Amino acid sequence: MTTSAPARLGRDFIARHGETVFNAARRLQGDAPHTPLTRAGFAQAEEMGLALRDLLGPRPPLTLWASNAGRALQTLAIVAEHLELDWHEANVDPRLAEIGMGSWGGRYYADVIGEVGPVIDAEGLLRPAPDGEDYPSIARRVSGWLADTARDPGDRLVIMHGISSRVMRGVMTGTPVGRYGSPVLPGHPQGTVTLIEGGRESVAHLGTGHAPA
């Protein structure tokens, strides 16, 4: 599989949402539609907002994007407040959602591991569930979003998820296809913001979360 992103106008700030109640309880979250932020998750979102405010200033010319998951939209609400931007003008796209975990979704890691063995490999990647979404499927859907937004003017802030952001960052930077059939970059803690410009990535803010994947 070959997946590459078209050249893009502006910069992309790709962020991982804050910690959720599922993360804290060590449950497989996947594409669950709404798993609320914990107090630590809200604190991580505050730190993201402060860091982006320092970097970009108030009311920056930034288009807001988020997956359709409540945890991404909650994180974005806090960040947008720091930036003095209107959360109601954010764009929501299900193609930015997290990997679908099928029948493993919502279950405790320990229970699934007890049945099938390790679900996180040596690279920190979630093993796809037998009836879940595979990595090439994630690459195709995020590539569709990248193609549709490539010529949009200005910079973008995108609040999304651990695995799906790793795949999208991999596509955007031309990372070689990995063991699961798609480009994947290393993971970052929850609350991290990376900057991708001209196919190159740097860390704009390193979060304090610790959830796997």
PDB file of C-alpha atoms in Angstrom:
ATOM      1  CA  MET A   1       0.000   0.000   0.000  1.00  0.00           C
ATOM      2  CA  THR A   2       1.323   3.437  -0.943  1.00  0.00           C
ATOM      3  CA  THR A   3      -0.241   6.406   0.793  1.00  0.00           C
ATOM      4  CA  SER A   4       0.980   9.980   0.496  1.00  0.00           C
ATOM      5  CA  ALA A   5      -0.581  13.348   1.182  1.00  0.00           C
ATOM      6  CA  PRO A   6      -0.832  16.130  -1.416  1.00  0.00           C
ATOM      7  CA  ALA A   7       1.123  19.323  -0.807  1.00  0.00           C
ATOM      8  CA  ARG A   8      -0.754  21.505   1.650  1.00  0.00           C
ATOM      9  CA  LEU A   9      -1.232  25.228   2.090  1.00  0.00           C
ATOM     10  CA  GLY A  10      -0.536  26.522   5.596  1.00  0.00           C
ATOM     11  CA  ARG A  11       0.485  24.562   8.660  1.00  0.00           C
ATOM     12  CA  ASP A  12      -1.235  21.746  10.531  1.00  0.00           C
ATOM     13  CA  PHE A  13      -1.233  21.530  14.314  1.00  0.00           C
ATOM     14  CA  ILE A  14      -2.193  17.921  15.075  1.00  0.00           C
ATOM     15  CA  ALA A  15      -3.233  17.344  18.701  1.00  0.00           C
ATOM     16  CA  ARG A  16      -4.143  14.342  20.809  1.00  0.00           C
ATOM     17  CA  HIS A  17      -7.117  14.881  23.132  1.00  0.00           C
ATOM     18  CA  GLY A  18      -6.755  14.867  26.924  1.00  0.00           C
ATOM     19  CA  GLU A  19      -7.084  11.842  29.195  1.00  0.00           C
ATOM     20  CA  THR A  20     -10.544  10.274  29.483  1.00  0.00           C
ATOM     21  CA  VAL A  21     -12.352   8.091  31.992  1.00  0.00           C
ATOM     22  CA  PHE A  22     -11.662   5.098  29.724  1.00  0.00           C
ATOM     23  CA  ASN A  23      -7.937   5.878  29.657  1.00  0.00           C
ATOM     24  CA  ALA A  24      -7.838   6.201  33.448  1.00  0.00           C
ATOM     25  CA  ALA A  25      -9.691   2.894  33.873  1.00  0.00           C
ATOM     26  CA  ARG A  26      -7.449   1.106  31.341  1.00  0.00           C
ATOM     27  CA  ARG A  27     -10.258   0.304  28.937  1.00  0.00           C
ATOM     28  CA  LEU A  28      -9.919  -0.005  25.163  1.00  0.00           C
ATOM     29  CA  GLN A  29     -11.530   3.165  23.885  1.00  0.00           C
ATOM     30  CA  GLY A  30     -11.311   3.021  20.108  1.00  0.00           C
ATOM     31  CA  ASP A  31     -14.097   4.815  18.284  1.00  0.00           C
ATOM     32  CA  ALA A  32     -16.403   5.108  21.332  1.00  0.00           C
ATOM     33  CA  PRO A  33     -18.444   8.253  20.624  1.00  0.00           C
ATOM     34  CA  HIS A  34     -18.219   9.890  24.036  1.00  0.00           C
ATOM     35  CA  THR A  35     -15.919   9.057  26.910  1.00  0.00           C
ATOM     36  CA  PRO A  36     -15.584  12.215  29.046  1.00  0.00           C
ATOM     37  CA  LEU A  37     -12.321  13.852  30.027  1.00  0.00           C
ATOM     38  CA  THR A  38     -10.952  13.342  33.522  1.00  0.00           C
ATOM     39  CA  ARG A  39      -9.609  16.203  35.631  1.00  0.00           C
ATOM     40  CA  ALA A  40      -6.159  15.296  34.296  1.00  0.00           C
ATOM     41  CA  GLY A  41      -7.586  15.467  30.778  1.00  0.00           C
ATOM     42  CA  PHE A  42      -8.987  18.936  31.366  1.00  0.00           C
ATOM     43  CA  ALA A  43      -5.621  20.027  32.790  1.00  0.00           C
ATOM     44  CA  GLN A  44      -3.868  18.693  29.679  1.00  0.00           C
ATOM     45  CA  ALA A  45      -6.275  20.645  27.473  1.00  0.00           C
ATOM     46  CA  GLU A  46      -5.553  23.785  29.512  1.00  0.00           C
ATOM     47  CA  GLU A  47      -1.826  23.269  28.954  1.00  0.00           C
ATOM     48  CA  MET A  48      -2.398  22.835  25.214  1.00  0.00           C
ATOM     49  CA  GLY A  49      -4.396  26.036  25.077  1.00  0.00           C
ATOM     50  CA  LEU A  50      -1.783  28.011  26.999  1.00  0.00           C
ATOM     51  CA  ALA A  51       1.034  26.676  24.818  1.00  0.00           C
ATOM     52  CA  LEU A  52      -0.796  27.505  21.589  1.00  0.00           C
ATOM     53  CA  ARG A  53      -1.722  30.949  22.913  1.00  0.00           C
ATOM     54  CA  ASP A  54       1.969  31.619  23.613  1.00  0.00           C
ATOM     55  CA  LEU A  55       2.901  30.383  20.147  1.00  0.00           C
ATOM     56  CA  LEU A  56       0.118  31.910  18.047  1.00  0.00           C
ATOM     57  CA  GLY A  57      -1.278  34.752  20.129  1.00  0.00           C
ATOM     58  CA  PRO A  58      -4.980  35.613  20.555  1.00  0.00           C
ATOM     59  CA  ARG A  59      -7.482  35.100  17.751  1.00  0.00           C
ATOM     60  CA  PRO A  60      -5.003  33.508  15.306  1.00  0.00           C
ATOM     61  CA  PRO A  61      -6.140  32.847  11.715  1.00  0.00           C
ATOM     62  CA  LEU A  62      -6.648  29.189  12.501  1.00  0.00           C
ATOM     63  CA  THR A  63      -9.308  26.805  11.204  1.00  0.00           C
ATOM     64  CA  LEU A  64     -10.551  24.459  13.925  1.00  0.00           C
ATOM     65  CA  TRP A  65     -11.113  20.762  13.240  1.00  0.00           C
ATOM     66  CA  ALA A  66     -12.013  17.819  15.458  1.00  0.00           C
ATOM     67  CA  SER A  67     -13.179  14.249  15.207  1.00  0.00           C
ATOM     68  CA  ASN A  68     -16.823  13.660  16.082  1.00  0.00           C
ATOM     69  CA  ALA A  69     -15.918  12.115  19.459  1.00  0.00           C
ATOM     70  CA  GLY A  70     -16.973  14.034  22.548  1.00  0.00           C
ATOM     71  CA  ARG A  71     -13.497  13.876  24.072  1.00  0.00           C
ATOM     72  CA  ALA A  72     -11.992  15.647  21.058  1.00  0.00           C
ATOM     73  CA  LEU A  73     -14.709  18.306  21.103  1.00  0.00           C
ATOM     74  CA  GLN A  74     -14.287  18.823  24.861  1.00  0.00           C
ATOM     75  CA  THR A  75     -10.553  19.284  24.418  1.00  0.00           C
ATOM     76  CA  LEU A  76     -11.115  21.700  21.559  1.00  0.00           C
ATOM     77  CA  ALA A  77     -13.553  23.789  23.605  1.00  0.00           C
ATOM     78  CA  ILE A  78     -10.880  24.530  26.202  1.00  0.00           C
ATOM     79  CA  VAL A  79      -8.150  25.191  23.645  1.00  0.00           C
ATOM     80  CA  ALA A  80     -10.419  27.473  21.615  1.00  0.00           C
ATOM     81  CA  GLU A  81     -11.248  29.516  24.717  1.00  0.00           C
ATOM     82  CA  HIS A  82      -7.551  30.183  25.312  1.00  0.00           C
ATOM     83  CA  LEU A  83      -7.148  31.222  21.670  1.00  0.00           C
ATOM     84  CA  GLU A  84     -10.295  33.404  21.797  1.00  0.00           C
ATOM     85  CA  LEU A  85     -11.770  31.457  18.902  1.00  0.00           C
ATOM     86  CA  ASP A  86     -15.392  30.360  18.521  1.00  0.00           C
ATOM     87  CA  TRP A  87     -15.813  26.645  19.223  1.00  0.00           C
ATOM     88  CA  HIS A  88     -19.143  26.748  17.385  1.00  0.00           C
ATOM     89  CA  GLU A  89     -17.306  27.446  14.136  1.00  0.00           C
ATOM     90  CA  ALA A  90     -15.247  24.260  14.394  1.00  0.00           C
ATOM     91  CA  ASN A  91     -15.418  21.684  11.626  1.00  0.00           C
ATOM     92  CA  VAL A  92     -16.254  18.117  12.696  1.00  0.00           C
ATOM     93  CA  ASP A  93     -15.272  15.157  10.523  1.00  0.00           C
ATOM     94  CA  PRO A  94     -15.707  11.446  11.368  1.00  0.00           C
ATOM     95  CA  ARG A  95     -12.671  10.638   9.201  1.00  0.00           C
ATOM     96  CA  LEU A  96     -10.569  11.978  12.087  1.00  0.00           C
ATOM     97  CA  ALA A  97     -11.988   9.388  14.514  1.00  0.00           C
ATOM     98  CA  GLU A  98      -9.976   6.805  16.405  1.00  0.00           C
ATOM     99  CA  ILE A  99      -9.384   3.239  15.226  1.00  0.00           C
ATOM    100  CA  GLY A 100     -12.506   1.095  15.443  1.00  0.00           C
ATOM    101  CA  MET A 101     -11.929  -1.673  17.988  1.00  0.00           C
ATOM    102  CA  GLY A 102     -14.877  -3.913  17.149  1.00  0.00           C
ATOM    103  CA  SER A 103     -15.851  -6.295  19.957  1.00  0.00           C
ATOM    104  CA  TRP A 104     -12.775  -5.266  21.973  1.00  0.00           C
ATOM    105  CA  GLY A 105     -14.046  -1.707  22.270  1.00  0.00           C
ATOM    106  CA  GLY A 106     -14.918  -0.646  25.815  1.00  0.00           C
ATOM    107  CA  ARG A 107     -13.396  -3.732  27.435  1.00  0.00           C
ATOM    108  CA  TYR A 108     -10.618  -3.658  29.999  1.00  0.00           C
ATOM    109  CA  TYR A 109      -7.145  -4.154  28.544  1.00  0.00           C
ATOM    110  CA  ALA A 110      -6.437  -6.813  31.157  1.00  0.00           C
ATOM    111  CA  ASP A 111      -9.467  -8.892  30.150  1.00  0.00           C
ATOM    112  CA  VAL A 112      -8.651  -8.820  26.436  1.00  0.00           C
ATOM    113  CA  ILE A 113      -4.980  -9.567  27.109  1.00  0.00           C
ATOM    114  CA  GLY A 114      -6.043 -12.514  29.240  1.00  0.00           C
ATOM    115  CA  GLU A 115      -7.932 -13.948  26.264  1.00  0.00           C
ATOM    116  CA  VAL A 116      -5.712 -13.159  23.280  1.00  0.00           C
ATOM    117  CA  GLY A 117      -2.319 -12.083  24.639  1.00  0.00           C
ATOM    118  CA  PRO A 118      -0.670  -8.666  24.248  1.00  0.00           C
ATOM    119  CA  VAL A 119      -2.691  -6.055  22.358  1.00  0.00           C
ATOM    120  CA  ILE A 120       0.077  -3.432  22.248  1.00  0.00           C
ATOM    121  CA  ASP A 121       3.220  -4.382  20.344  1.00  0.00           C
ATOM    122  CA  ALA A 122       6.858  -3.384  20.837  1.00  0.00           C
ATOM    123  CA  GLU A 123       6.289  -0.181  18.829  1.00  0.00           C
ATOM    124  CA  GLY A 124       3.437   0.844  21.098  1.00  0.00           C
ATOM    125  CA  LEU A 125       0.832   0.142  18.418  1.00  0.00           C
ATOM    126  CA  LEU A 126      -2.568  -1.332  19.138  1.00  0.00           C
ATOM    127  CA  ARG A 127      -3.105  -4.696  17.545  1.00  0.00           C
ATOM    128  CA  PRO A 128      -6.228  -4.496  15.343  1.00  0.00           C
ATOM    129  CA  ALA A 129      -9.183  -6.437  16.704  1.00  0.00           C
ATOM    130  CA  PRO A 130     -10.302  -9.384  14.549  1.00  0.00           C
ATOM    131  CA  ASP A 131     -13.588  -7.604  13.795  1.00  0.00           C
ATOM    132  CA  GLY A 132     -12.185  -4.071  14.082  1.00  0.00           C
ATOM    133  CA  GLU A 133     -10.640  -1.534  11.743  1.00  0.00           C
ATOM    134  CA  ASP A 134      -7.248  -2.171  10.171  1.00  0.00           C
ATOM    135  CA  TYR A 135      -4.484   0.377   9.644  1.00  0.00           C
ATOM    136  CA  PRO A 136      -4.822   0.687   5.842  1.00  0.00           C
ATOM    137  CA  SER A 137      -8.472   1.659   6.391  1.00  0.00           C
ATOM    138  CA  ILE A 138      -7.406   4.432   8.767  1.00  0.00           C
ATOM    139  CA  ALA A 139      -4.828   5.620   6.235  1.00  0.00           C
ATOM    140  CA  ARG A 140      -7.463   5.757   3.494  1.00  0.00           C
ATOM    141  CA  ARG A 141      -9.949   7.793   5.513  1.00  0.00           C
ATOM    142  CA  VAL A 142      -7.419  10.307   6.874  1.00  0.00           C
ATOM    143  CA  SER A 143      -5.941  10.592   3.380  1.00  0.00           C
ATOM    144  CA  GLY A 144      -9.404  11.542   2.144  1.00  0.00           C
ATOM    145  CA  TRP A 145      -9.576  14.331   4.724  1.00  0.00           C
ATOM    146  CA  LEU A 146      -6.092  15.508   3.764  1.00  0.00           C
ATOM    147  CA  ALA A 147      -7.022  15.614   0.081  1.00  0.00           C
ATOM    148  CA  ASP A 148     -10.197  17.584   0.782  1.00  0.00           C
ATOM    149  CA  THR A 149      -8.405  20.185   2.915  1.00  0.00           C
ATOM    150  CA  ALA A 150      -5.080  20.435   1.043  1.00  0.00           C
ATOM    151  CA  ARG A 151      -5.878  23.712  -0.702  1.00  0.00           C
ATOM    152  CA  ASP A 152      -7.642  25.375   2.233  1.00  0.00           C
ATOM    153  CA  PRO A 153      -5.828  28.627   3.049  1.00  0.00           C
ATOM    154  CA  GLY A 154      -4.288  29.324   6.426  1.00  0.00           C
ATOM    155  CA  ASP A 155      -3.333  27.094   9.336  1.00  0.00           C
ATOM    156  CA  ARG A 156      -5.394  24.321  10.910  1.00  0.00           C
ATOM    157  CA  LEU A 157      -5.732  22.926  14.437  1.00  0.00           C
ATOM    158  CA  VAL A 158      -6.899  19.305  14.440  1.00  0.00           C
ATOM    159  CA  ILE A 159      -7.929  17.557  17.675  1.00  0.00           C
ATOM    160  CA  MET A 160      -7.967  13.800  17.192  1.00  0.00           C
ATOM    161  CA  HIS A 161      -6.690  10.555  18.727  1.00  0.00           C
ATOM    162  CA  GLY A 162      -3.663   8.444  19.538  1.00  0.00           C
ATOM    163  CA  ILE A 163      -3.686   5.855  16.752  1.00  0.00           C
ATOM    164  CA  SER A 164      -5.447   7.822  14.019  1.00  0.00           C
ATOM    165  CA  SER A 165      -3.119  10.796  14.534  1.00  0.00           C
ATOM    166  CA  ARG A 166      -0.083   8.519  14.324  1.00  0.00           C
ATOM    167  CA  VAL A 167      -1.310   7.239  10.973  1.00  0.00           C
ATOM    168  CA  MET A 168      -2.188  10.695   9.648  1.00  0.00           C
ATOM    169  CA  ARG A 169       1.145  12.137  10.740  1.00  0.00           C
ATOM    170  CA  GLY A 170       2.821   9.216   8.991  1.00  0.00           C
ATOM    171  CA  VAL A 171       0.922   9.891   5.770  1.00  0.00           C
ATOM    172  CA  MET A 172       1.687  13.619   5.949  1.00  0.00           C
ATOM    173  CA  THR A 173       5.420  13.105   6.415  1.00  0.00           C
ATOM    174  CA  GLY A 174       5.848  10.346   3.844  1.00  0.00           C
ATOM    175  CA  THR A 175       6.759   7.713   6.429  1.00  0.00           C
ATOM    176  CA  PRO A 176       7.353   4.233   4.951  1.00  0.00           C
ATOM    177  CA  VAL A 177       4.597   1.660   5.315  1.00  0.00           C
ATOM    178  CA  GLY A 178       4.976  -0.276   8.557  1.00  0.00           C
ATOM    179  CA  ARG A 179       4.120  -3.697   9.892  1.00  0.00           C
ATOM    180  CA  TYR A 180       0.347  -3.179   9.810  1.00  0.00           C
ATOM    181  CA  GLY A 181       0.240  -1.976   6.204  1.00  0.00           C
ATOM    182  CA  SER A 182       0.213   1.818   6.585  1.00  0.00           C
ATOM    183  CA  PRO A 183       2.564   4.656   7.529  1.00  0.00           C
ATOM    184  CA  VAL A 184       2.680   5.210  11.304  1.00  0.00           C
ATOM    185  CA  LEU A 185       4.791   7.634  13.331  1.00  0.00           C
ATOM    186  CA  PRO A 186       5.720   7.122  17.014  1.00  0.00           C
ATOM    187  CA  GLY A 187       3.077   7.972  19.566  1.00  0.00           C
ATOM    188  CA  HIS A 188       3.004  10.998  21.855  1.00  0.00           C
ATOM    189  CA  PRO A 189       1.463  11.496  25.314  1.00  0.00           C
ATOM    190  CA  GLN A 190      -2.081  12.772  25.566  1.00  0.00           C
ATOM    191  CA  GLY A 191      -2.255  16.536  25.306  1.00  0.00           C
ATOM    192  CA  THR A 192       0.614  16.725  22.788  1.00  0.00           C
ATOM    193  CA  VAL A 193       0.480  19.100  19.817  1.00  0.00           C
ATOM    194  CA  THR A 194       2.715  18.475  16.807  1.00  0.00           C
ATOM    195  CA  LEU A 195       3.309  20.910  13.980  1.00  0.00           C
ATOM    196  CA  ILE A 196       3.540  19.613  10.426  1.00  0.00           C
ATOM    197  CA  GLU A 197       4.703  22.037   7.754  1.00  0.00           C
ATOM    198  CA  GLY A 198       6.009  21.111   4.330  1.00  0.00           C
ATOM    199  CA  GLY A 199       5.970  17.412   5.205  1.00  0.00           C
ATOM    200  CA  ARG A 200       8.175  17.893   8.295  1.00  0.00           C
ATOM    201  CA  GLU A 201       7.065  17.381  11.875  1.00  0.00           C
ATOM    202  CA  SER A 202       8.114  19.089  15.114  1.00  0.00           C
ATOM    203  CA  VAL A 203       6.619  19.036  18.604  1.00  0.00           C
ATOM    204  CA  ALA A 204       4.855  22.302  19.438  1.00  0.00           C
ATOM    205  CA  HIS A 205       3.817  21.126  22.927  1.00  0.00           C
ATOM    206  CA  LEU A 206       4.573  17.852  24.703  1.00  0.00           C
ATOM    207  CA  GLY A 207       1.630  16.633  26.750  1.00  0.00           C
ATOM    208  CA  THR A 208       1.698  15.012  30.165  1.00  0.00           C
ATOM    209  CA  GLY A 209      -0.619  12.063  29.496  1.00  0.00           C
ATOM    210  CA  HIS A 210       0.531   8.482  29.657  1.00  0.00           C
ATOM    211  CA  ALA A 211      -2.171   6.330  28.074  1.00  0.00           C
ATOM    212  CA  PRO A 212      -0.975   3.575  25.701  1.00  0.00           C
ATOM    213  CA  ALA A 213      -1.027   3.927  21.919  1.00  0.00           C
TER     214      ALA A 213
END
